[in-house]
Amino acid sequence: MSGASNLYPTKDLQARDAAHHIHPFTDTGALNREGSRIITEADGVWLTDSDGNRYLDGMAGLWCCQVGHGRREIADAVHRQMLELDYFNTFFKTSHPPAIALAEKLSELTPPQFNRVFFTSSGSEANDTVFRMVRTYWDLMGQPRKKTIIGRWNGYHGSTLAGTSLGGMTAMHEQGDLPLPGVHHIAQPYWFGEGGDMSPHDFGLKAARELERAIDQLGGDTVAAFIAEPIQGAGGVIIPPDSYWPEVARICKERDILLVVDEVICGFGRLGTWFGSEYFGVEPDLMPIAKGLSSGYLPIGGVMVSDRVADAFIEKGGEFFHGYTYSGHPACCAAALANLEIIQRENLVGRVADDIGPYLQKKWRALGDHPLVGEARMVGLIGALELVPAKGDRSRAFQPVGEVGTLCRDISFANGLVMRSVRDSMVISPPLVLTHEEADDLVARAERTLDDTYAALKRDGRIAA
Ligand code: PXG
């Protein structure tokens, strides 16, 4: 595609952006001085900016574009739906065909305990729904003392009040005096950063048993649920040791607390299974979803509600006073249905498990040999490179944390590859349609980026020449 649809000079767009647009998770003053990067077009795994530069979209937008950009059949499905029924609500005893079809489809695709969905427009709204649903569930079950929800430090569940609270990002908590009362955080299963001398197996068990300890400390009859991402995405692609999830599942079962597995990033094929809980072999009671549900073409999310929880609401509930104007928006449901059809028809989940996943993982792990890389890890098509000042020594990190990551991210853009930095690790989560050639290209650009970053750090004397 050409850049023809963008009629404006970059400087002009940047000036108007700076004058009127407050960006998410951004130091607005700093951005306005620098000028934003303006993306004008996307096709497949490629992005084009307002100056005509091309980038391989190693982040699938923002961990969401499973089917790649520019899929005409999603646009056509949305167009058709908008002409047929642009909008009507799903409140007040009303429904419509796209919401019904998508709810049914999700019941087929998700693990067997899930037969119902509550629709939202985002992952954050899904987690706000979880927050209210979990507490209401225990009220309905006659255990109103069960109210505390346990999350994890460095977990991410969105940026609304409940999402921020359930997540464990301390910088986010500091803005707005959060978390909300009744949320407790335990350690994350981050072996590379926090595992010390322990084996990954033992560390995984230790991290899981923090849940048991917290339940004991808080009082077993006061804990309602545990929420976690299968693999932490925004936290830096933290892949838990194999021992972690089975132990968490055991504890939730024994202590009778709901298990909420946040599938906003891991869902819809990212790990080579439809859902991350299937990859780790656990059975959640609630499952927030978003992102890959529509590949980001339109905003839609939801909470998959297990029969256990749904039955309580249906049999004992009365009205659940919760919902959003756009819950089950017809056009968003149409986008999601068309997206899921592509994922199924093109066998994208199987391809991540058996083909492109293993192919990219092998090459990605080889980047672990680079002198700047302490660990290269990847499951399915989600991975990270830990940048370290002293290879082989996990106890040492760059100071101040994050500067090297930002430098590397900027160099990556200059090399035509979108990687995101989290502290001083580089993460990727490319579209599931990535071809072998594109995977080769991605790794070549990542390797060049590591070389360039290493050279820059040597020049600055930040690592020994
Ligand atoms: N749960 C998880 C696991 C997520 O990753 C959300 C919930 C919230 O979803 P919404 O749709 O409300 O954004 C997310 C979102 C990043 C980044 O910088 C990650 C997310 C969102 C924005 C930025 O890595 N994840």
Tab-separated table of C-alpha atoms and ligand atoms in Angstrom:
chain	number	residue	atom	x	y	z
A	1	MET	CA	0.000	0.000	0.000
A	2	SER	CA	1.112	3.570	-0.587
A	3	GLY	CA	1.000	6.363	1.963
A	4	ALA	CA	-1.511	8.180	-0.236
A	5	SER	CA	-4.331	8.397	2.284
A	6	ASN	CA	-2.282	10.628	4.594
A	7	LEU	CA	-2.535	14.129	3.204
A	8	TYR	CA	-0.749	15.949	6.002
A	9	PRO	CA	2.943	16.633	6.651
A	10	THR	CA	4.270	14.872	9.749
A	11	LYS	CA	5.169	18.135	11.507
A	12	ASP	CA	1.618	19.378	11.088
A	13	LEU	CA	0.117	16.178	12.501
A	14	GLN	CA	2.554	16.247	15.424
A	15	ALA	CA	1.727	19.853	16.260
A	16	ARG	CA	-2.024	19.165	16.272
A	17	ASP	CA	-1.506	15.995	18.284
A	18	ALA	CA	0.563	17.915	20.853
A	19	ALA	CA	-2.008	20.696	21.049
A	20	HIS	CA	-5.085	18.538	21.625
A	21	HIS	CA	-4.383	14.906	22.450
A	22	ILE	CA	-3.459	13.470	25.850
A	23	HIS	CA	-1.980	10.018	25.248
A	24	PRO	CA	-2.330	6.984	27.541
A	25	PHE	CA	0.646	6.040	29.747
A	26	THR	CA	2.609	9.023	28.464
A	27	ASP	CA	4.621	11.933	29.840
A	28	THR	CA	2.693	14.454	27.777
A	29	GLY	CA	5.186	17.297	28.186
A	30	ALA	CA	8.070	15.120	27.014
A	31	LEU	CA	6.105	13.679	24.108
A	32	ASN	CA	5.007	17.098	22.944
A	33	ARG	CA	8.595	18.313	22.871
A	34	GLU	CA	9.678	15.263	20.880
A	35	GLY	CA	6.633	14.750	18.636
A	36	SER	CA	4.662	11.566	18.293
A	37	ARG	CA	5.313	8.886	15.714
A	38	ILE	CA	2.329	8.921	13.388
A	39	ILE	CA	1.203	5.551	12.052
A	40	THR	CA	-0.902	5.938	8.951
A	41	GLU	CA	-1.405	2.452	7.507
A	42	ALA	CA	-1.108	-1.211	8.334
A	43	ASP	CA	-1.196	-4.393	6.322
A	44	GLY	CA	-0.409	-7.926	7.509
A	45	VAL	CA	2.450	-7.605	10.007
A	46	TRP	CA	3.626	-4.267	8.576
A	47	LEU	CA	3.004	-0.692	9.699
A	48	THR	CA	3.716	2.488	7.729
A	49	ASP	CA	4.320	5.892	9.308
A	50	SER	CA	3.578	9.366	7.993
A	51	ASP	CA	7.071	9.623	6.480
A	52	GLY	CA	6.666	6.339	4.628
A	53	ASN	CA	8.901	4.290	6.965
A	54	ARG	CA	7.874	0.658	7.432
A	55	TYR	CA	7.972	-1.317	10.663
A	56	LEU	CA	7.414	-4.961	11.426
A	57	ASP	CA	4.707	-4.924	14.097
A	58	GLY	CA	6.360	-7.154	16.677
A	59	MET	CA	3.695	-6.231	19.248
A	60	ALA	CA	0.578	-7.032	17.172
A	61	GLY	CA	-0.647	-3.519	17.892
A	62	LEU	CA	-0.759	-3.797	21.666
A	63	TRP	CA	-0.709	-7.582	22.159
A	64	CYS	CA	-3.958	-7.908	20.223
A	65	CYS	CA	-3.794	-8.209	16.455
A	66	GLN	CA	-3.812	-12.016	16.116
A	67	VAL	CA	-4.952	-12.136	12.462
A	68	GLY	CA	-2.716	-9.319	11.203
A	69	HIS	CA	-3.756	-5.915	9.910
A	70	GLY	CA	-5.967	-4.997	6.983
A	71	ARG	CA	-8.262	-8.043	6.845
A	72	ARG	CA	-11.010	-7.037	4.465
A	73	GLU	CA	-13.502	-9.622	5.684
A	74	ILE	CA	-13.565	-8.087	9.180
A	75	ALA	CA	-14.118	-4.622	7.714
A	76	ASP	CA	-16.849	-6.010	5.443
A	77	ALA	CA	-18.592	-7.797	8.331
A	78	VAL	CA	-18.616	-4.576	10.367
A	79	HIS	CA	-19.875	-2.580	7.387
A	80	ARG	CA	-22.728	-5.032	6.796
A	81	GLN	CA	-23.646	-5.072	10.474
A	82	MET	CA	-23.684	-1.299	10.755
A	83	LEU	CA	-26.086	-1.019	7.833
A	84	GLU	CA	-28.323	-3.745	9.252
A	85	LEU	CA	-28.340	-2.773	12.935
A	86	ASP	CA	-25.852	-0.097	13.916
A	87	TYR	CA	-26.620	-0.137	17.603
A	88	PHE	CA	-29.109	-1.266	20.092
A	89	ASN	CA	-28.549	-2.130	23.742
A	90	THR	CA	-28.639	-5.474	25.501
A	91	PHE	CA	-30.325	-4.126	28.650
A	92	PHE	CA	-34.049	-4.328	29.462
A	93	LYS	CA	-34.835	-7.811	28.118
A	94	THR	CA	-33.341	-7.061	24.679
A	95	SER	CA	-30.789	-8.919	22.567
A	96	HIS	CA	-29.653	-9.078	18.947
A	97	PRO	CA	-28.235	-11.716	16.574
A	98	PRO	CA	-24.527	-10.757	16.624
A	99	ALA	CA	-24.354	-10.759	20.451
A	100	ILE	CA	-26.190	-14.088	20.565
A	101	ALA	CA	-23.942	-15.628	17.919
A	102	LEU	CA	-20.759	-14.420	19.612
A	103	ALA	CA	-21.863	-15.584	23.066
A	104	GLU	CA	-22.599	-19.013	21.631
A	105	LYS	CA	-19.302	-19.109	19.744
A	106	LEU	CA	-17.324	-18.199	22.869
A	107	SER	CA	-19.072	-20.961	24.797
A	108	GLU	CA	-17.857	-23.431	22.148
A	109	LEU	CA	-14.282	-22.155	22.065
A	110	THR	CA	-13.642	-21.774	25.798
A	111	PRO	CA	-13.075	-24.657	28.245
A	112	PRO	CA	-16.181	-26.712	29.116
A	113	GLN	CA	-17.021	-24.994	32.425
A	114	PHE	CA	-17.744	-21.795	30.475
A	115	ASN	CA	-21.146	-21.463	28.848
A	116	ARG	CA	-21.871	-17.798	29.401
A	117	VAL	CA	-20.257	-14.436	28.727
A	118	PHE	CA	-20.801	-10.903	30.065
A	119	PHE	CA	-19.763	-8.414	27.375
A	120	THR	CA	-17.647	-5.302	27.944
A	121	SER	CA	-15.708	-2.978	25.651
A	122	SER	CA	-12.255	-3.600	27.087
A	123	GLY	CA	-10.114	-5.715	29.350
A	124	SER	CA	-10.262	-3.079	32.078
A	125	GLU	CA	-14.043	-3.108	32.052
A	126	ALA	CA	-13.893	-6.898	32.134
A	127	ASN	CA	-11.861	-6.745	35.337
A	128	ASP	CA	-14.186	-4.176	36.874
A	129	THR	CA	-16.938	-6.661	36.116
A	130	VAL	CA	-14.894	-9.414	37.773
A	131	PHE	CA	-14.432	-7.277	40.876
A	132	ARG	CA	-18.156	-6.759	41.361
A	133	MET	CA	-19.136	-10.253	40.244
A	134	VAL	CA	-16.754	-12.041	42.625
A	135	ARG	CA	-18.001	-10.146	45.663
A	136	THR	CA	-21.636	-10.495	44.657
A	137	TYR	CA	-21.134	-14.229	44.102
A	138	TRP	CA	-20.039	-14.786	47.693
A	139	ASP	CA	-22.884	-12.624	48.984
A	140	LEU	CA	-25.259	-14.832	47.036
A	141	MET	CA	-23.585	-17.914	48.470
A	142	GLY	CA	-24.273	-16.650	51.987
A	143	GLN	CA	-20.604	-15.906	52.705
A	144	PRO	CA	-20.508	-12.103	52.694
A	145	ARG	CA	-17.221	-12.039	54.639
A	146	LYS	CA	-15.432	-13.441	51.593
A	147	LYS	CA	-14.497	-10.136	49.961
A	148	THR	CA	-10.716	-9.813	49.574
A	149	ILE	CA	-9.256	-10.398	46.134
A	150	ILE	CA	-5.605	-11.397	45.934
A	151	GLY	CA	-3.547	-10.258	42.946
A	152	ARG	CA	0.199	-10.104	42.324
A	153	TRP	CA	2.872	-7.436	42.343
A	154	ASN	CA	3.751	-6.520	38.753
A	155	GLY	CA	0.524	-8.066	37.471
A	156	TYR	CA	-1.521	-5.987	35.020
A	157	HIS	CA	-5.295	-6.006	34.817
A	158	GLY	CA	-6.083	-2.638	33.244
A	159	SER	CA	-6.166	0.962	34.350
A	160	THR	CA	-9.682	1.592	35.650
A	161	LEU	CA	-10.061	1.699	39.445
A	162	ALA	CA	-10.593	-2.032	39.811
A	163	GLY	CA	-8.090	-2.910	37.083
A	164	THR	CA	-5.386	-0.741	38.649
A	165	SER	CA	-6.175	-2.112	42.100
A	166	LEU	CA	-6.100	-5.764	41.073
A	167	GLY	CA	-2.883	-5.150	39.152
A	168	GLY	CA	0.328	-4.771	41.052
A	169	MET	CA	1.974	-1.764	39.410
A	170	THR	CA	3.073	0.448	42.283
A	171	ALA	CA	3.565	3.522	40.080
A	172	MET	CA	-0.069	3.195	39.039
A	173	HIS	CA	-1.232	2.722	42.634
A	174	GLU	CA	0.463	5.961	43.617
A	175	GLN	CA	-1.720	7.942	41.225
A	176	GLY	CA	-5.204	8.005	42.668
A	177	ASP	CA	-4.499	6.492	46.088
A	178	LEU	CA	-5.067	2.897	45.113
A	179	PRO	CA	-5.533	-0.025	45.489
A	180	LEU	CA	-9.147	-0.014	46.586
A	181	PRO	CA	-9.718	-1.567	50.005
A	182	GLY	CA	-9.966	-5.340	50.020
A	183	VAL	CA	-7.246	-6.054	47.486
A	184	HIS	CA	-4.033	-7.792	48.555
A	185	HIS	CA	-0.919	-8.524	46.508
A	186	ILE	CA	1.567	-11.377	46.629
A	187	ALA	CA	4.906	-11.926	44.848
A	188	GLN	CA	5.107	-12.774	41.163
A	189	PRO	CA	6.722	-15.986	39.828
A	190	TYR	CA	9.608	-14.082	38.200
A	191	TRP	CA	12.503	-16.488	38.472
A	192	PHE	CA	15.030	-14.508	36.401
A	193	GLY	CA	14.625	-11.366	38.498
A	194	GLU	CA	13.658	-12.672	41.919
A	195	GLY	CA	14.526	-16.367	42.043
A	196	GLY	CA	17.936	-15.918	43.717
A	197	ASP	CA	19.768	-19.223	44.080
A	198	MET	CA	16.645	-21.357	43.945
A	199	SER	CA	15.885	-23.710	41.060
A	200	PRO	CA	12.999	-22.503	38.871
A	201	HIS	CA	10.927	-25.467	40.138
A	202	ASP	CA	11.408	-24.645	43.815
A	203	PHE	CA	10.941	-20.944	43.212
A	204	GLY	CA	7.669	-21.616	41.353
A	205	LEU	CA	6.364	-23.570	44.337
A	206	LYS	CA	7.489	-20.872	46.749
A	207	ALA	CA	5.743	-18.138	44.730
A	208	ALA	CA	2.524	-20.189	44.551
A	209	ARG	CA	2.609	-20.909	48.280
A	210	GLU	CA	2.636	-17.174	48.950
A	211	LEU	CA	-1.038	-17.458	48.090
A	212	GLU	CA	-1.583	-20.002	50.829
A	213	ARG	CA	0.332	-17.851	53.301
A	214	ALA	CA	-1.685	-14.770	52.376
A	215	ILE	CA	-4.955	-16.652	52.813
A	216	ASP	CA	-3.794	-17.795	56.266
A	217	GLN	CA	-2.765	-14.269	57.225
A	218	LEU	CA	-5.905	-12.597	55.948
A	219	GLY	CA	-8.202	-15.280	57.348
A	220	GLY	CA	-9.506	-18.010	55.067
A	221	ASP	CA	-13.121	-16.955	55.369
A	222	THR	CA	-12.352	-13.438	54.086
A	223	VAL	CA	-10.680	-14.271	50.773
A	224	ALA	CA	-12.927	-14.306	47.716
A	225	ALA	CA	-10.640	-14.874	44.739
A	226	PHE	CA	-7.165	-14.958	43.266
A	227	ILE	CA	-6.530	-13.176	39.955
A	228	ALA	CA	-3.531	-13.687	37.684
A	229	GLU	CA	-2.424	-13.635	34.077
A	230	PRO	CA	-1.217	-17.054	32.794
A	231	ILE	CA	1.935	-15.271	31.595
A	232	GLN	CA	2.308	-11.647	32.716
A	233	GLY	CA	2.397	-9.506	29.582
A	234	ALA	CA	2.765	-5.852	30.540
A	235	GLY	CA	4.914	-6.960	33.490
A	236	GLY	CA	7.583	-8.140	31.042
A	237	VAL	CA	6.499	-11.536	29.687
A	238	ILE	CA	7.034	-13.342	32.947
A	239	ILE	CA	6.700	-17.070	32.214
A	240	PRO	CA	6.103	-18.923	35.486
A	241	PRO	CA	8.039	-22.110	36.232
A	242	ASP	CA	6.071	-25.304	35.456
A	243	SER	CA	5.521	-25.942	39.153
A	244	TYR	CA	3.614	-22.680	39.674
A	245	TRP	CA	0.149	-23.023	38.171
A	246	PRO	CA	-0.733	-26.551	39.396
A	247	GLU	CA	0.115	-25.437	42.929
A	248	VAL	CA	-1.998	-22.277	42.612
A	249	ALA	CA	-4.914	-24.360	41.347
A	250	ARG	CA	-4.552	-26.769	44.285
A	251	ILE	CA	-4.603	-23.921	46.789
A	252	CYS	CA	-7.652	-22.231	45.238
A	253	LYS	CA	-9.541	-25.506	45.307
A	254	GLU	CA	-8.588	-26.448	48.862
A	255	ARG	CA	-9.352	-22.977	50.233
A	256	ASP	CA	-12.519	-22.596	48.181
A	257	ILE	CA	-11.603	-19.300	46.546
A	258	LEU	CA	-12.481	-18.396	42.975
A	259	LEU	CA	-9.696	-18.586	40.422
A	260	VAL	CA	-9.767	-15.703	37.948
A	261	VAL	CA	-7.396	-16.202	35.008
A	262	ASP	CA	-6.973	-12.979	33.052
A	263	GLU	CA	-6.767	-14.068	29.403
A	264	VAL	CA	-6.724	-10.587	27.909
A	265	ILE	CA	-3.264	-11.186	26.387
A	266	CYS	CA	-2.869	-14.982	26.495
A	267	GLY	CA	-6.324	-15.777	25.095
A	268	PHE	CA	-7.104	-16.523	21.445
A	269	GLY	CA	-4.039	-18.498	20.500
A	270	ARG	CA	-1.117	-16.475	21.828
A	271	LEU	CA	0.382	-19.512	23.645
A	272	GLY	CA	-0.555	-22.070	20.968
A	273	THR	CA	-3.711	-23.026	22.858
A	274	TRP	CA	-7.007	-21.170	22.657
A	275	PHE	CA	-6.518	-19.982	26.240
A	276	GLY	CA	-3.541	-19.691	28.557
A	277	SER	CA	-5.312	-21.677	31.254
A	278	GLU	CA	-5.310	-24.648	28.866
A	279	TYR	CA	-1.584	-24.267	28.283
A	280	PHE	CA	-0.990	-24.453	32.044
A	281	GLY	CA	-3.724	-27.048	32.675
A	282	VAL	CA	-5.851	-25.096	35.158
A	283	GLU	CA	-9.626	-24.559	35.316
A	284	PRO	CA	-10.604	-20.971	36.073
A	285	ASP	CA	-13.975	-19.886	37.462
A	286	LEU	CA	-13.891	-16.526	35.680
A	287	MET	CA	-11.947	-15.500	32.612
A	288	PRO	CA	-11.635	-11.869	31.486
A	289	ILE	CA	-11.047	-11.615	27.728
A	290	ALA	CA	-10.469	-8.751	25.238
A	291	LYS	CA	-7.721	-7.856	22.714
A	292	GLY	CA	-7.408	-10.980	20.504
A	293	LEU	CA	-11.183	-11.474	20.681
A	294	SER	CA	-11.499	-8.921	17.875
A	295	SER	CA	-7.783	-8.676	17.012
A	296	GLY	CA	-8.236	-5.034	18.013
A	297	TYR	CA	-10.359	-4.166	14.950
A	298	LEU	CA	-13.077	-2.826	17.248
A	299	PRO	CA	-13.098	-2.568	21.051
A	300	ILE	CA	-14.703	-5.552	22.720
A	301	GLY	CA	-14.026	-7.629	25.812
A	302	GLY	CA	-15.936	-9.743	28.224
A	303	VAL	CA	-15.888	-12.055	31.202
A	304	MET	CA	-16.398	-15.751	30.636
A	305	VAL	CA	-18.490	-16.945	33.554
A	306	SER	CA	-18.286	-20.589	34.638
A	307	ASP	CA	-21.425	-22.577	35.400
A	308	ARG	CA	-20.484	-22.489	39.093
A	309	VAL	CA	-20.689	-18.695	39.207
A	310	ALA	CA	-23.433	-18.237	36.620
A	311	ASP	CA	-25.716	-20.720	38.357
A	312	ALA	CA	-25.506	-18.751	41.608
A	313	PHE	CA	-26.563	-15.579	39.813
A	314	ILE	CA	-29.322	-17.318	37.878
A	315	GLU	CA	-30.725	-19.336	40.755
A	316	LYS	CA	-30.342	-16.902	43.637
A	317	GLY	CA	-29.477	-13.621	42.056
A	318	GLY	CA	-32.162	-11.170	41.243
A	319	GLU	CA	-30.801	-8.295	39.201
A	320	PHE	CA	-27.048	-7.768	38.811
A	321	PHE	CA	-26.833	-3.980	38.707
A	322	HIS	CA	-23.941	-3.817	36.265
A	323	GLY	CA	-23.463	-3.181	32.551
A	324	TYR	CA	-22.155	-0.861	29.891
A	325	THR	CA	-23.916	1.007	27.081
A	326	TYR	CA	-21.734	-0.923	24.665
A	327	SER	CA	-22.009	-4.383	26.273
A	328	GLY	CA	-22.402	-6.625	23.219
A	329	HIS	CA	-22.236	-3.783	20.693
A	330	PRO	CA	-23.482	-5.253	17.385
A	331	ALA	CA	-20.628	-4.003	15.202
A	332	CYS	CA	-17.987	-5.084	17.732
A	333	CYS	CA	-19.589	-8.535	17.961
A	334	ALA	CA	-19.570	-8.758	14.157
A	335	ALA	CA	-15.856	-7.873	14.137
A	336	ALA	CA	-15.146	-10.511	16.781
A	337	LEU	CA	-17.113	-13.184	14.922
A	338	ALA	CA	-15.284	-12.474	11.661
A	339	ASN	CA	-11.961	-12.500	13.535
A	340	LEU	CA	-12.690	-15.829	15.244
A	341	GLU	CA	-13.704	-17.315	11.921
A	342	ILE	CA	-10.309	-16.368	10.477
A	343	ILE	CA	-8.471	-17.801	13.496
A	344	GLN	CA	-10.367	-21.085	13.052
A	345	ARG	CA	-10.242	-21.299	9.255
A	346	GLU	CA	-6.530	-20.525	9.090
A	347	ASN	CA	-5.823	-22.788	12.066
A	348	LEU	CA	-3.813	-20.007	13.690
A	349	VAL	CA	-3.844	-21.646	17.114
A	350	GLY	CA	-2.450	-24.924	15.742
A	351	ARG	CA	0.097	-22.973	13.703
A	352	VAL	CA	1.400	-21.251	16.855
A	353	ALA	CA	1.661	-24.626	18.610
A	354	ASP	CA	3.267	-26.636	15.796
A	355	ASP	CA	4.717	-24.365	13.173
A	356	ILE	CA	5.508	-20.666	13.545
A	357	GLY	CA	5.710	-20.883	17.350
A	358	PRO	CA	8.525	-23.448	17.511
A	359	TYR	CA	10.172	-21.834	14.470
A	360	LEU	CA	10.401	-18.379	16.057
A	361	GLN	CA	11.180	-19.723	19.535
A	362	LYS	CA	14.304	-21.507	18.286
A	363	LYS	CA	15.666	-18.359	16.665
A	364	TRP	CA	14.593	-16.128	19.552
A	365	ARG	CA	16.312	-18.348	22.120
A	366	ALA	CA	19.495	-18.169	20.041
A	367	LEU	CA	19.501	-14.409	20.738
A	368	GLY	CA	20.230	-15.500	24.300
A	369	ASP	CA	23.857	-15.939	23.172
A	370	HIS	CA	24.219	-12.198	22.591
A	371	PRO	CA	26.515	-10.532	25.160
A	372	LEU	CA	23.747	-8.098	26.161
A	373	VAL	CA	21.126	-10.782	26.788
A	374	GLY	CA	20.771	-12.562	30.135
A	375	GLU	CA	17.804	-14.677	29.102
A	376	ALA	CA	15.758	-15.139	25.925
A	377	ARG	CA	12.406	-16.748	26.659
A	378	MET	CA	9.300	-17.434	24.617
A	379	VAL	CA	6.110	-19.498	24.768
A	380	GLY	CA	3.855	-19.625	21.712
A	381	LEU	CA	4.370	-16.208	20.152
A	382	ILE	CA	5.091	-14.157	23.256
A	383	GLY	CA	8.660	-13.587	24.330
A	384	ALA	CA	11.224	-11.429	26.088
A	385	LEU	CA	14.936	-10.669	26.101
A	386	GLU	CA	16.418	-9.652	29.450
A	387	LEU	CA	19.130	-7.039	28.843
A	388	VAL	CA	21.878	-7.245	31.451
A	389	PRO	CA	25.171	-5.462	32.164
A	390	ALA	CA	26.979	-8.680	33.089
A	391	LYS	CA	26.006	-11.833	31.280
A	392	GLY	CA	25.627	-14.836	33.532
A	393	ASP	CA	25.042	-12.768	36.673
A	394	ARG	CA	21.310	-12.501	37.398
A	395	SER	CA	21.931	-10.377	40.463
A	396	ARG	CA	23.080	-7.366	38.436
A	397	ALA	CA	20.795	-4.986	36.569
A	398	PHE	CA	21.344	-1.718	34.726
A	399	GLN	CA	20.917	1.421	36.852
A	400	PRO	CA	18.745	3.362	36.691
A	401	VAL	CA	16.321	0.674	35.642
A	402	GLY	CA	14.590	1.277	32.323
A	403	GLU	CA	17.007	3.586	30.533
A	404	VAL	CA	18.687	0.858	28.525
A	405	GLY	CA	15.314	-0.642	27.638
A	406	THR	CA	14.080	2.684	26.310
A	407	LEU	CA	17.290	3.188	24.325
A	408	CYS	CA	16.951	-0.306	22.847
A	409	ARG	CA	13.296	0.279	21.986
A	410	ASP	CA	14.150	3.480	20.115
A	411	ILE	CA	16.951	1.711	18.244
A	412	SER	CA	14.523	-1.074	17.395
A	413	PHE	CA	12.110	1.431	15.835
A	414	ALA	CA	14.997	2.892	13.851
A	415	ASN	CA	15.705	-0.643	12.629
A	416	GLY	CA	12.099	-1.066	11.503
A	417	LEU	CA	10.903	-3.352	14.286
A	418	VAL	CA	8.326	-2.563	16.950
A	419	MET	CA	9.411	-4.103	20.246
A	420	ARG	CA	8.158	-2.842	23.583
A	421	SER	CA	10.526	-2.341	26.501
A	422	VAL	CA	9.529	-3.259	30.041
A	423	ARG	CA	12.175	-2.113	32.500
A	424	ASP	CA	15.279	-3.428	30.706
A	425	SER	CA	13.712	-6.307	28.872
A	426	MET	CA	12.487	-6.251	25.319
A	427	VAL	CA	9.216	-8.000	24.637
A	428	ILE	CA	7.463	-9.177	21.501
A	429	SER	CA	4.039	-10.568	20.766
A	430	PRO	CA	3.695	-10.592	16.972
A	431	PRO	CA	0.563	-11.374	14.928
A	432	LEU	CA	-0.165	-15.113	14.753
A	433	VAL	CA	-0.102	-14.953	10.938
A	434	LEU	CA	3.659	-14.207	10.950
A	435	THR	CA	5.314	-16.175	8.123
A	436	HIS	CA	8.678	-17.935	8.374
A	437	GLU	CA	10.258	-15.220	6.236
A	438	GLU	CA	8.808	-12.521	8.456
A	439	ALA	CA	10.038	-14.392	11.534
A	440	ASP	CA	13.553	-14.439	10.012
A	441	ASP	CA	13.234	-10.733	9.324
A	442	LEU	CA	12.030	-10.031	12.881
A	443	VAL	CA	14.966	-11.890	14.414
A	444	ALA	CA	17.472	-10.220	12.077
A	445	ARG	CA	16.149	-6.787	13.072
A	446	ALA	CA	16.169	-7.729	16.759
A	447	GLU	CA	19.764	-8.933	16.469
A	448	ARG	CA	20.845	-5.745	14.725
A	449	THR	CA	19.077	-3.804	17.485
A	450	LEU	CA	20.989	-5.703	20.172
A	451	ASP	CA	24.280	-5.067	18.352
A	452	ASP	CA	23.530	-1.353	17.968
A	453	THR	CA	22.444	-1.030	21.607
A	454	TYR	CA	25.545	-2.882	22.792
A	455	ALA	CA	27.783	-0.604	20.710
A	456	ALA	CA	26.034	2.497	22.080
A	457	LEU	CA	26.447	1.293	25.687
A	458	LYS	CA	30.147	0.632	25.094
A	459	ARG	CA	30.586	4.082	23.577
A	460	ASP	CA	28.967	5.606	26.667
A	461	GLY	CA	31.102	3.487	28.982
A	462	ARG	CA	28.012	1.842	30.485
A	463	ILE	CA	29.458	-1.581	29.826
A	464	ALA	CA	33.098	-2.527	29.606
A	465	ALA	CA	34.521	-2.126	26.085
B	1	PXG	N1	-5.689	-7.540	31.520
B	1	PXG	C1	-4.510	-7.778	30.933
B	1	PXG	C2	-3.786	-9.048	31.221
B	1	PXG	C3	-3.978	-6.848	30.041
B	1	PXG	O1	-2.792	-7.078	29.475
B	1	PXG	C4	-5.919	-5.461	30.437
B	1	PXG	C5	-6.394	-6.429	31.286
B	1	PXG	C6	-6.742	-4.226	30.213
B	1	PXG	O2	-7.283	-4.239	28.957
B	1	PXG	P1	-7.704	-2.858	28.240
B	1	PXG	O3	-8.441	-3.338	27.021
B	1	PXG	O4	-8.606	-2.145	29.160
B	1	PXG	O5	-6.475	-2.081	27.950
B	1	PXG	C7	-4.697	-5.662	29.785
B	1	PXG	C8	-4.187	-4.614	28.843
B	1	PXG	C9	1.444	-2.510	27.723
B	1	PXG	C10	-0.032	-2.492	27.745
B	1	PXG	O6	2.016	-1.423	27.688
B	1	PXG	C11	-0.743	-3.631	28.081
B	1	PXG	C12	-2.129	-3.571	28.115
B	1	PXG	C13	-2.782	-2.394	27.786
B	1	PXG	C14	-2.062	-1.267	27.444
B	1	PXG	C15	-0.680	-1.304	27.435
B	1	PXG	O7	2.051	-3.567	27.737
B	1	PXG	N2	-2.806	-4.685	28.528
